[in-house]
C-alpha positions as a Python dict, from the first residue, in 0.01 Angstrom:
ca = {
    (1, 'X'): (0, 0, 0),
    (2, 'X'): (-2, 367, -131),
    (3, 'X'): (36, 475, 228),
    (4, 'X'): (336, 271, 281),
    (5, 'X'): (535, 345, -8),
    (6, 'X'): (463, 779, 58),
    (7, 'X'): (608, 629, 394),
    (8, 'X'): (898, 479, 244),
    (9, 'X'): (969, 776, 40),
    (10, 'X'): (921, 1031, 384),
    (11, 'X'): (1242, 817, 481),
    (12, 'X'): (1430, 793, 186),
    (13, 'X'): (1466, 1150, 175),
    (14, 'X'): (1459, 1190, 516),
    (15, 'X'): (1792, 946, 524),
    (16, 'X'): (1964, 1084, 213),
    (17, 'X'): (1900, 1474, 338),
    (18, 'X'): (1994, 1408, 707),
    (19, 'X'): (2212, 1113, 729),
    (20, 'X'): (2546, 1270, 595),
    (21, 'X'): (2900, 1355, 717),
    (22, 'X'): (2925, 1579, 384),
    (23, 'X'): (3179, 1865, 407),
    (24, 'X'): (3012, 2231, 387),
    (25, 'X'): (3276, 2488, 548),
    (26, 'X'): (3096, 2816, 605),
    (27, 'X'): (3283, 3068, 362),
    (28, 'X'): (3467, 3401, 493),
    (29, 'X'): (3268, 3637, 485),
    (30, 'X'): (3265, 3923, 258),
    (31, 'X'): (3294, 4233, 501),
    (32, 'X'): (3425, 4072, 793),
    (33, 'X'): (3655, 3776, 707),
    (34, 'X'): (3696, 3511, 975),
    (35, 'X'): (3511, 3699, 1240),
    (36, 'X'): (3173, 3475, 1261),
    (37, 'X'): (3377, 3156, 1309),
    (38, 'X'): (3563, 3358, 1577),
    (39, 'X'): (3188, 3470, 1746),
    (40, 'X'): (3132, 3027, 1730),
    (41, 'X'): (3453, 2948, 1851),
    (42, 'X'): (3367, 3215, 2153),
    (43, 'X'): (3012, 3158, 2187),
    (44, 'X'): (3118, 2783, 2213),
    (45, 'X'): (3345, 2816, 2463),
    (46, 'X'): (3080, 2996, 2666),
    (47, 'X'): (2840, 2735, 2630),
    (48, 'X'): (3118, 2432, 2735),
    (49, 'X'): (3141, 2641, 3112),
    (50, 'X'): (2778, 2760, 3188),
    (51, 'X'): (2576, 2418, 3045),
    (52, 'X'): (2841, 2217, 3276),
    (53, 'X'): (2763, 2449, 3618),
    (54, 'X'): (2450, 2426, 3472),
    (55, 'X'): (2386, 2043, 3450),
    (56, 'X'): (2626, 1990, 3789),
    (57, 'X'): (2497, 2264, 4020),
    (58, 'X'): (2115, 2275, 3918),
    (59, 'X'): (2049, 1920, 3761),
    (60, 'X'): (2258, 1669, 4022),
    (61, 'X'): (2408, 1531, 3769),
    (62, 'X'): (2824, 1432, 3819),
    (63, 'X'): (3043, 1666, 3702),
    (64, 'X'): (3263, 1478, 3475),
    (65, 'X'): (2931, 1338, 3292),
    (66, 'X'): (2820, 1679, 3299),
    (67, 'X'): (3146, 1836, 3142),
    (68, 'X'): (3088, 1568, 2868),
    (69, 'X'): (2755, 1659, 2797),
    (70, 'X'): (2845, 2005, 2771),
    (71, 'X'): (3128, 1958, 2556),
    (72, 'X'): (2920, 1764, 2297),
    (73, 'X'): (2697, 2088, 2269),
    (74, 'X'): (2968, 2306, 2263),
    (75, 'X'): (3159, 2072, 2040),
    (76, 'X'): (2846, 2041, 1807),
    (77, 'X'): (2855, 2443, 1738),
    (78, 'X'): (3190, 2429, 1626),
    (79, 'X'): (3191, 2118, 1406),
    (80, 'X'): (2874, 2336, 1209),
    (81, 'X'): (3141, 2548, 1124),
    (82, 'X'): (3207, 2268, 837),
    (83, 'X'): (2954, 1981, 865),
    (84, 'X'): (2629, 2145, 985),
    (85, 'X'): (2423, 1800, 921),
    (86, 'X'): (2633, 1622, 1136),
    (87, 'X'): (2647, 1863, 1429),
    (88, 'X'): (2281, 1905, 1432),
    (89, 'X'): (2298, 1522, 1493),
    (90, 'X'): (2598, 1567, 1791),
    (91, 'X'): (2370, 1874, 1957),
    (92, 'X'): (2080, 1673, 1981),
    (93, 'X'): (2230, 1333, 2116),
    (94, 'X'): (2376, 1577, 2350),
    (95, 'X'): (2098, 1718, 2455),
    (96, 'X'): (1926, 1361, 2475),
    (97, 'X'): (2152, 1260, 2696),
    (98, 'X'): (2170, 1552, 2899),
    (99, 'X'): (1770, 1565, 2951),
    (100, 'X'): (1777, 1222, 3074),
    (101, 'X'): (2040, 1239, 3295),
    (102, 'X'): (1857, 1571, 3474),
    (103, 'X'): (1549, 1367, 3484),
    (104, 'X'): (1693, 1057, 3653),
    (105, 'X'): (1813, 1329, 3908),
    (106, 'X'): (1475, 1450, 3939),
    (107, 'X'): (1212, 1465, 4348),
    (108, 'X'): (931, 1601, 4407),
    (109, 'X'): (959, 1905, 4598),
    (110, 'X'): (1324, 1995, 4468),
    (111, 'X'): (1467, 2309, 4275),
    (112, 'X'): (1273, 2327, 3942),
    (113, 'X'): (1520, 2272, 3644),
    (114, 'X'): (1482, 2398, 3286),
    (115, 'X'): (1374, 2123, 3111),
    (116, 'X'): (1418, 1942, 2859),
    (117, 'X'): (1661, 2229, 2708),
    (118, 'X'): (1873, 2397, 2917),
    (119, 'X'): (1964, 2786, 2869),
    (120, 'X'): (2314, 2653, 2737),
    (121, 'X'): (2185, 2408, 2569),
    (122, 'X'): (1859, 2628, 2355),
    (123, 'X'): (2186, 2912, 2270),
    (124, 'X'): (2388, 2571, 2106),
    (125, 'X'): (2101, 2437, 1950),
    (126, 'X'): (2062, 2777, 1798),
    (127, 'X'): (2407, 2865, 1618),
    (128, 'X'): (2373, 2481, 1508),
    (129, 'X'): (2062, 2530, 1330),
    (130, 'X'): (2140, 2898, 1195),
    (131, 'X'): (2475, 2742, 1055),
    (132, 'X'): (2281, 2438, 896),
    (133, 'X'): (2046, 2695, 756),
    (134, 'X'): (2298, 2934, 630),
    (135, 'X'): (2462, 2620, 410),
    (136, 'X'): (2198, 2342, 333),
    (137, 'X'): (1884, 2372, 110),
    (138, 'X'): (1488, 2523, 284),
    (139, 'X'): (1408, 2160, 290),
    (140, 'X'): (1683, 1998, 521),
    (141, 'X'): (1670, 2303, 693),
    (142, 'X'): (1330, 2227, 794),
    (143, 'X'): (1338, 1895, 812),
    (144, 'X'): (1600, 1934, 1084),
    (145, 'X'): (1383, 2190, 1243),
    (146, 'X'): (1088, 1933, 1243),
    (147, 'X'): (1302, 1634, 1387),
    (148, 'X'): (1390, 1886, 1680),
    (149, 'X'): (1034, 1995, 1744),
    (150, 'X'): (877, 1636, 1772),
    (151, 'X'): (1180, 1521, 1967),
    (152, 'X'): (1129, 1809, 2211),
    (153, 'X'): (755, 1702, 2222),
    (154, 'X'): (826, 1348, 2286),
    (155, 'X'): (1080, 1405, 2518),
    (156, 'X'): (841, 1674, 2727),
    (157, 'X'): (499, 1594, 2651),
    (158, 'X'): (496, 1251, 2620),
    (159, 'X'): (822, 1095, 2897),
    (160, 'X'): (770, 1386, 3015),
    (161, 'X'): (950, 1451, 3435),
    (162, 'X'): (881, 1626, 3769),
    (163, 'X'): (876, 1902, 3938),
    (164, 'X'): (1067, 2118, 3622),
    (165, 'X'): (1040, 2455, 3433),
    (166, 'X'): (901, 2331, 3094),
    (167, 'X'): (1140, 2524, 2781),
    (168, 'X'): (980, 2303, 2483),
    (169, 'X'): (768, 2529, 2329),
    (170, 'X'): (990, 2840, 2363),
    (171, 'X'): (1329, 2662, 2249),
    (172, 'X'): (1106, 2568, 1930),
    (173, 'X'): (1036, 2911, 1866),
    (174, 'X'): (1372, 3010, 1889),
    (175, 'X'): (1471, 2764, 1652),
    (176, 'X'): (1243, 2821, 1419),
    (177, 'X'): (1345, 3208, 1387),
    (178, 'X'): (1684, 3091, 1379),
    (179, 'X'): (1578, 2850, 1053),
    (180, 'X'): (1414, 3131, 932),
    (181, 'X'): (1674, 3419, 938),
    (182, 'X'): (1861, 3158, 817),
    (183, 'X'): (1689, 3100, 528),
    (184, 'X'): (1702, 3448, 428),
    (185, 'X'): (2041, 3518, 474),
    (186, 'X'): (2130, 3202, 271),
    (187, 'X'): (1852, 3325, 24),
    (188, 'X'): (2004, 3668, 5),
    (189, 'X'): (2378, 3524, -50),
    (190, 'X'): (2268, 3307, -314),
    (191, 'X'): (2098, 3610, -516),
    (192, 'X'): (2350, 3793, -492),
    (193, 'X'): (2575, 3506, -634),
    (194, 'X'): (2353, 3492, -916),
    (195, 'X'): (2324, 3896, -987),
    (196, 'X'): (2695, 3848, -1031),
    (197, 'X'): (2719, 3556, -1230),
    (198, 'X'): (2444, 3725, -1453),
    (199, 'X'): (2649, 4076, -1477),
    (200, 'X'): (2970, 3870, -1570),
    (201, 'X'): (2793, 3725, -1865),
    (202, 'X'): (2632, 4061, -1990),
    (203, 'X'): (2976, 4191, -1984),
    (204, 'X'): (3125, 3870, -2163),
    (205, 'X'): (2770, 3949, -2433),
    (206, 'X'): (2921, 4270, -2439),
    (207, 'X'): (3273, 4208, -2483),
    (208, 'X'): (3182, 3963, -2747),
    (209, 'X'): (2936, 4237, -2966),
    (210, 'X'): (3223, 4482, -2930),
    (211, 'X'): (3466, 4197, -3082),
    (212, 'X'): (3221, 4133, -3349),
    (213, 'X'): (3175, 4465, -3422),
    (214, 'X'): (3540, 4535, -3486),
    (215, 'X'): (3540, 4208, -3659),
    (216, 'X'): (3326, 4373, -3874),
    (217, 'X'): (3535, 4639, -3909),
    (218, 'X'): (3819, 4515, -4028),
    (219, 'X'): (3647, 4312, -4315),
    (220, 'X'): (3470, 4634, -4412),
    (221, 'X'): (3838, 4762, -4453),
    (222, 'X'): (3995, 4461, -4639),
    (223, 'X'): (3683, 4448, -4848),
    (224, 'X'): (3747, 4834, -4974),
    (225, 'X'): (4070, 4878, -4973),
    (226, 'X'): (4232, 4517, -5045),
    (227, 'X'): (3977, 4378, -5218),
    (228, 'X'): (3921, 4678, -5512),
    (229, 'X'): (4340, 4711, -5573),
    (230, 'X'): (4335, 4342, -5633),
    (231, 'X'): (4102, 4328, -5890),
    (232, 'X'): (4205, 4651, -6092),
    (233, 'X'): (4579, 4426, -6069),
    (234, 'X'): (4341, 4128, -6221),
    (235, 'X'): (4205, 4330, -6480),
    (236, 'X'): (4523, 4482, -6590),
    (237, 'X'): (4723, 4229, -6607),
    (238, 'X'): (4390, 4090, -6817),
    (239, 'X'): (4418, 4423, -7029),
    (240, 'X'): (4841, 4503, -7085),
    (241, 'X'): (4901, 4240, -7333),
    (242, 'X'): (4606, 4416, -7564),
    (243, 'X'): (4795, 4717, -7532),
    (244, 'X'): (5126, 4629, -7669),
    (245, 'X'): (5154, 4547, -8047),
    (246, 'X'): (5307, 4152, -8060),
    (247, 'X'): (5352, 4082, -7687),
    (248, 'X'): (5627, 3814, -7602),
    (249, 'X'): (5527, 3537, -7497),
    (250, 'X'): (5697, 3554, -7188),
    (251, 'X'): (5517, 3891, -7110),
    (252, 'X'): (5206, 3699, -7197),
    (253, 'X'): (5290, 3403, -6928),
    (254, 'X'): (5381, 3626, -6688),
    (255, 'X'): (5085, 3845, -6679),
    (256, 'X'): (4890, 3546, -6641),
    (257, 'X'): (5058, 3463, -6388),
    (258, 'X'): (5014, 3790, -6200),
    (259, 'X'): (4636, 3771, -6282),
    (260, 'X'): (4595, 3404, -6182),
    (261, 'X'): (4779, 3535, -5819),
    (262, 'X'): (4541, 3793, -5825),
    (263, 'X'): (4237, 3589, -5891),
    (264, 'X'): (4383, 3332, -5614),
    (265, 'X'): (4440, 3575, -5355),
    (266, 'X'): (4089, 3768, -5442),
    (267, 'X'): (3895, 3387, -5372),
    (268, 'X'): (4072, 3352, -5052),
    (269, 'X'): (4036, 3711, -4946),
    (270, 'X'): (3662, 3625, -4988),
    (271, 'X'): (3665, 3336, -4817),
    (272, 'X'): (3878, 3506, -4478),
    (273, 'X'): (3592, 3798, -4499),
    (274, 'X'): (3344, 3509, -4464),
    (275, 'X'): (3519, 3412, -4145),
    (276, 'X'): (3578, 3790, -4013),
    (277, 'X'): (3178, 3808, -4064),
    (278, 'X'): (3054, 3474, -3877),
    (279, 'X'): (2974, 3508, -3540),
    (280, 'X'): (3119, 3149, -3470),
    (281, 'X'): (3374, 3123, -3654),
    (282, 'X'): (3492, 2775, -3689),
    (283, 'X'): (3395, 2442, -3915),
    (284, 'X'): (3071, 2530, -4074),
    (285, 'X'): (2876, 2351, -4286),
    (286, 'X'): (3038, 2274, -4662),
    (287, 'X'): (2897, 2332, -4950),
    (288, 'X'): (2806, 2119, -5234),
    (289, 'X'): (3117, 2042, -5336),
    (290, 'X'): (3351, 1839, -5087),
    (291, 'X'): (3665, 1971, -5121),
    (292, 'X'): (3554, 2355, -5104),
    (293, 'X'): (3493, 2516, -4760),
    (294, 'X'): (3306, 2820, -4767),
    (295, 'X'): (3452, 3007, -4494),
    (296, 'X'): (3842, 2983, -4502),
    (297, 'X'): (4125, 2860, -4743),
    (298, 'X'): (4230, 2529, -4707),
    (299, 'X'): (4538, 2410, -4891),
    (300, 'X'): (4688, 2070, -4877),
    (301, 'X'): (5015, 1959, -4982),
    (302, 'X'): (4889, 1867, -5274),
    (303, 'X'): (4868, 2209, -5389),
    (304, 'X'): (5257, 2211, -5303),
    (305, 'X'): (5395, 2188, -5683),
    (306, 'X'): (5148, 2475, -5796),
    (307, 'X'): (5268, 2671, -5494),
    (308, 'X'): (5639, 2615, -5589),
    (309, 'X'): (5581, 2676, -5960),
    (310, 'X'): (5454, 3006, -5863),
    (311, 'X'): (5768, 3052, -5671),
    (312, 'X'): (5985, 2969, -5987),
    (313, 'X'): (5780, 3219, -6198),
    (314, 'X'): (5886, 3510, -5929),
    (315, 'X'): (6207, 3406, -6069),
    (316, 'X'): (6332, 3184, -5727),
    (317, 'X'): (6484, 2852, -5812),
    (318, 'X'): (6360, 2541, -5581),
    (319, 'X'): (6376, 2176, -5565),
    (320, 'X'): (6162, 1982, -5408),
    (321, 'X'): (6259, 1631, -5224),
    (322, 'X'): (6000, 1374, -5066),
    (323, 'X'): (6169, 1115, -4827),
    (324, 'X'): (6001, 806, -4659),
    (325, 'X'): (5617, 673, -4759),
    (326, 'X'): (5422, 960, -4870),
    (327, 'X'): (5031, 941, -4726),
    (328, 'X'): (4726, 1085, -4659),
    (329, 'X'): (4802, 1361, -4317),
    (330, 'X'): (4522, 1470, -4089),
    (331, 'X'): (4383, 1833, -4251),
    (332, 'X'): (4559, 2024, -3967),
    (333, 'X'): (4894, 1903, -4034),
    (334, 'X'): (4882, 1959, -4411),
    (335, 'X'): (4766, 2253, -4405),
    (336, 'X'): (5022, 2392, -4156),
    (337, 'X'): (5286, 2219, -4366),
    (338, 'X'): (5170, 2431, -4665),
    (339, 'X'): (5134, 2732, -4495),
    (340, 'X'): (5502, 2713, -4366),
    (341, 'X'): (5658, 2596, -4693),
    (342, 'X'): (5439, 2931, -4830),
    (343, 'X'): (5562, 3148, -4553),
    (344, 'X'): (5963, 3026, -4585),
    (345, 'X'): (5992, 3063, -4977),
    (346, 'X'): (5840, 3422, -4939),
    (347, 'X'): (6042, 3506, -4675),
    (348, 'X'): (6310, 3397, -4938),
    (349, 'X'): (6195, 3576, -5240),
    (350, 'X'): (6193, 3898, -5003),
    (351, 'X'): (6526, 3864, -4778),
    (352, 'X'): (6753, 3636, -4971),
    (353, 'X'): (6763, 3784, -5306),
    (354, 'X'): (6978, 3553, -5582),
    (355, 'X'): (6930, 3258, -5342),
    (356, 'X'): (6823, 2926, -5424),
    (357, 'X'): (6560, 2749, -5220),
    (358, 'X'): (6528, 2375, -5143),
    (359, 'X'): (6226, 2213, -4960),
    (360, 'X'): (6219, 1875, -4794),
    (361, 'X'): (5960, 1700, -4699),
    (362, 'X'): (6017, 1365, -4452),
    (363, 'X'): (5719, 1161, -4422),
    (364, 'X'): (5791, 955, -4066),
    (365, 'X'): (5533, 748, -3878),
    (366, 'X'): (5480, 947, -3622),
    (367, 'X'): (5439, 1305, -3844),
    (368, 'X'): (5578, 1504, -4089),
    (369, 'X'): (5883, 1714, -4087),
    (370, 'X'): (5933, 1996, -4328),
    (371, 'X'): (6307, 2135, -4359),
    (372, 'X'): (6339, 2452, -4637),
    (373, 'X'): (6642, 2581, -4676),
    (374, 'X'): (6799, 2837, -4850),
    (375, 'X'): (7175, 2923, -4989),
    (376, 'X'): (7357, 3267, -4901),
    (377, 'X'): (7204, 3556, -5112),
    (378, 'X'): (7385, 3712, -5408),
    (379, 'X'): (7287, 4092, -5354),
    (380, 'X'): (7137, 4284, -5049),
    (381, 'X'): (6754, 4252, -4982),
    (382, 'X'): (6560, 4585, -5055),
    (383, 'X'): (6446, 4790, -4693),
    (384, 'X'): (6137, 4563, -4543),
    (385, 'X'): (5853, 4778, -4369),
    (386, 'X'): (5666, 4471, -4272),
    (387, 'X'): (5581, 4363, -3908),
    (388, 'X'): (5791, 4062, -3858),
    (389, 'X'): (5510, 3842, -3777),
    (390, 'X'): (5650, 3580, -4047),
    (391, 'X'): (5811, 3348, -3774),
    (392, 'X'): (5526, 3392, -3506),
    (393, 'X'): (5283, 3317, -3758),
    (394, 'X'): (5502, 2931, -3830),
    (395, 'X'): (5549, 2928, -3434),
    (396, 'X'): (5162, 2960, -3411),
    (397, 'X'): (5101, 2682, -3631),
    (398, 'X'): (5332, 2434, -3473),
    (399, 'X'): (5179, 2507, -3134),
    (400, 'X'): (4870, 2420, -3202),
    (401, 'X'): (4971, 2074, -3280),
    (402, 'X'): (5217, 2015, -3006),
    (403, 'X'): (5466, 2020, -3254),
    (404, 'X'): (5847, 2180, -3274),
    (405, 'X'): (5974, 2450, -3464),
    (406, 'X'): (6353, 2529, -3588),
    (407, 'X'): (6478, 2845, -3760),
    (408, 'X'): (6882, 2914, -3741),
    (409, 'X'): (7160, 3047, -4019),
    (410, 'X'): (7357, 2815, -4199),
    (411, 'X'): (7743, 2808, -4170),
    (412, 'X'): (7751, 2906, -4509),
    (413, 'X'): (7550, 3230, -4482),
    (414, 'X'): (7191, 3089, -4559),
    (415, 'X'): (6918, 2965, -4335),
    (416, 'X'): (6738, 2685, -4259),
    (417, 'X'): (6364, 2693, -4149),
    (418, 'X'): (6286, 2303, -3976),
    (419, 'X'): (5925, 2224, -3811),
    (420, 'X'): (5785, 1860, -3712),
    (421, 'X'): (5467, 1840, -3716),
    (422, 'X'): (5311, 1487, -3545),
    (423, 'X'): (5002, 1310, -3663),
    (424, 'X'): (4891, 1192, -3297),
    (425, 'X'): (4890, 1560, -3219),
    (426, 'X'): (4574, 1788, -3142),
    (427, 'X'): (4460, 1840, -3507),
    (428, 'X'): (4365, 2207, -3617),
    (429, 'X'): (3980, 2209, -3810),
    (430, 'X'): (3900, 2199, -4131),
    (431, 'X'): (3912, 2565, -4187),
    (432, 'X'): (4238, 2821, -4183),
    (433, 'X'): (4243, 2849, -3829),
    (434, 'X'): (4575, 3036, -3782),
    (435, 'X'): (4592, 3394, -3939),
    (436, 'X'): (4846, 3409, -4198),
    (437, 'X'): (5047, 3649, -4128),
    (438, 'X'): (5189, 3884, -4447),
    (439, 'X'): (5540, 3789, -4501),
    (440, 'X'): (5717, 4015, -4399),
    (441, 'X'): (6069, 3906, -4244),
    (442, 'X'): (6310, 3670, -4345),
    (443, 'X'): (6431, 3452, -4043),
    (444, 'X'): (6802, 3556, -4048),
    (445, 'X'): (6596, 3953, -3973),
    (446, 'X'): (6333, 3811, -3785),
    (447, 'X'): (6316, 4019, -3411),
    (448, 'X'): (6254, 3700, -3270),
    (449, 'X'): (6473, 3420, -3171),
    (450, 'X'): (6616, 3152, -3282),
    (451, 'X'): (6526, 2880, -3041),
    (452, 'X'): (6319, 2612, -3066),
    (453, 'X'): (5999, 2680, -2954),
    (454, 'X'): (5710, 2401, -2836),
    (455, 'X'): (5357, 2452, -2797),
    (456, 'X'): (5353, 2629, -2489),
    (457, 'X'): (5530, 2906, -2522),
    (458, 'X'): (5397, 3246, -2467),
    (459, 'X'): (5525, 3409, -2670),
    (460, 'X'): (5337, 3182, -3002),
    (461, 'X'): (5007, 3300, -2873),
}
């Protein structure tokens, strides 16, 4: 019973190796392009004429059986140009039949013939195997060089003929050095596949260490230089009203303000340093508390009245309005929401001094749409030197949740900032994925346009 089933298996792989009409083309090559299928193509040709004089002129066999043999073996070199596993099977039903037919041609005391494998037939047997070698793993490679040596052996030692030029044993040397170089050339390709693979992902390894590094960098910087003026701002605005005999207490409120904005803007400073440092950045593990994330700020619109209160206290005026069913939103789309609603009103308090500001917020089923709009301003804004990454920054946002964004002047002289943001949409993570770009330009100075813009838009990446 153990016998049997190692049997079995023999055959099982033996069918699923060998028994195939799978599609393997033979590749370019590097140096020399389409030339080896050329050197087939040629080489087959050759074959077709010399194995049919061959098999007509020295084997008696007819001529038009002959040509049929011969174009099988000619026929099989070419189809190993793309399926080497079933040419090997074409070359050696050709040569089958061809053997047979010589030795049913066969007297005593006539010519001697090559047999079983004619010249032609050895050179086509050869480019089939070295093509099935070159593409197909050691194994099939020799089991198809096995399969040809004990048919040659059955077909020669055992049927066996008369009065013939025996070319067994030498065609099976030729094919196994054929299997062999093979082998190594398919050996060799494959190495140097892998070298390359392997010196793409050191320079990826390297890329990436270089990326950290600068990552590194730049939170060293924002750390030193961002970090320290921000709390000297928090500790004098802590300090002025001790220095001025009966403070207001307006002066009191405000500085309170301006230290609370401090404080806020120190904790999320921290927290974007945290993400500059990780190596993979992205949604980490949360602390003990649910609703803080270690590595990056992450606003809701909850937050939204403290945000606009702060607004007021720069001295902007804005209303607020809520339309349809207000509800929980996925993470990514409130915090995009936010950040837009943060972006527009600053963009406001810089560019559209004297204005007022009104923000909208229209809960649909589908998503969320946030309109904030803004009247014409009373006196000209003061010279901007930021970068005018305000808009991109909203563009950004949208785009990663397939959404829409809309910026364009009013008829009245004031502007309008209007973004959708859908709920079925790919949802950003937990954490502040999109830098937040400093406000810097209003949208009426913006360099960019004033189209809408979707997700896939180059220009948003």
């Amino acid at each position: 019973m153990r016998a049997g089933g190692r049997v079995q298996h023999v055959l099982r792989v033996l069918h699923d190796d060998l028994w195939t009409w799978r599609v393997d083309p033979l590749p370019p090559s590097v140096w020399l392009l389409w030339l080896p299928h050329g050197v087939v193509c040629l080489a087959a040709l050759g074959v077709l004429l010399g194995d049919a004089a061959q098999l007509s002129d020295n084997g008696g066999v007819d001529s038009g059986f002959a040509f049929l043999i011969a174009l099988g073996q000619a026929g099989a070199m070419v189809l190993a140009l793309w399926r080497p596993v079933a040419a090997w099977w074409l070359s050696m039903a050709a040569i089958l039949v061809g053997a047979f037919a010589v030795r049913a041609e066969m007297v005593a005391g006539g010519d001697e013939f090559t047999w079983p494998w004619p010249v032609a037939g050895i050179i086509a047997h050869l480019f089939v195997l070295l093509l099935l070698a070159l593409r197909v793993r050691t194994r099939i490679s020799v089991e198809a060089l096995g399969l040809t040596a004990l048919t040659t052996y059955l077909v020669q030692g055992v049927v066996g003929g008369q009065n013939y030029q025996p070319t067994g044993q030498l065609a099976v040397i030729l094919f196994a050095v054929a299997v062999v170089l093979g082998t190594a050339l398919r050996g060799r390709r494959e190495a140097r596949t892998e070298l390359a693979e392997q010196t793409s992902l050191t320079a990826e390894e390297r890329a990436r260490r270089t990326l950290l590094e600068e990552r590194g960098r730049i939170a060293r910087e924002l750390h030193d230089v961002v970090a320290h003026h921000m709390s000297v701002i928090s500790i004098q605005a802590q300090v002025a009203p001790l220095l001025v005999e009966n403070p207001s207490d307006e002066l009191k409120e405000n500085l309170a303000g301006i230290r609370q904005n401090a404080l806020e803007a120190l904790t999320e400073l921290r927290r974007v340093l945290g993400v500059l440092r990780s190596e993979h950045p992205g949604p980490l593990e949360t602390s003990d508390r649910e609703d803080v994330a270690p590595h990056a700020p992450q606003p809701t619109l909850d937050r939204l009245d403290a945000l606009v209160e702060n607004t007021r206290a720069a001295g902007l005026t804005v209303t607020t309005e809520t339309s349809g069913t207000r509800r929980p939103l996925p993470p990514g789309v409130e915090l995009s929401a936010y950040r837009i609603v943060q972006e527009a009103l600053s963009n406001v308090l810089r560019h559209a001094p004297g204005a007022t500001a009104r923000v909208h917020l229209t809960y649909l089923p589908i998503g969320l749409r946030v309109d904030v709009t803004n009247t014409r301003p009373t006196r000209a804004p003061a010279p901007s030197h930021g970068a005018g990454h305000g808009l991109l920054g909203m563009r950004e946002r949208v785009a990663m949740l397939d959404g829409s964004l809309t910026v364009h002047s009013l008829p009245d002289g004031g502007y309008q900032v209007a973004a959708f943001l859908p709920t079925d949409g790919p949802d950003l993570p937990a954490h502040d994925s999109a830098p937040d770009h400093p406000p810097s330009d209003h949208p009426a100075h913006d360099s960019t346009d004033d189209s809408t813009r979707n997700s896939t838009e180059d220009d948003t990446r």
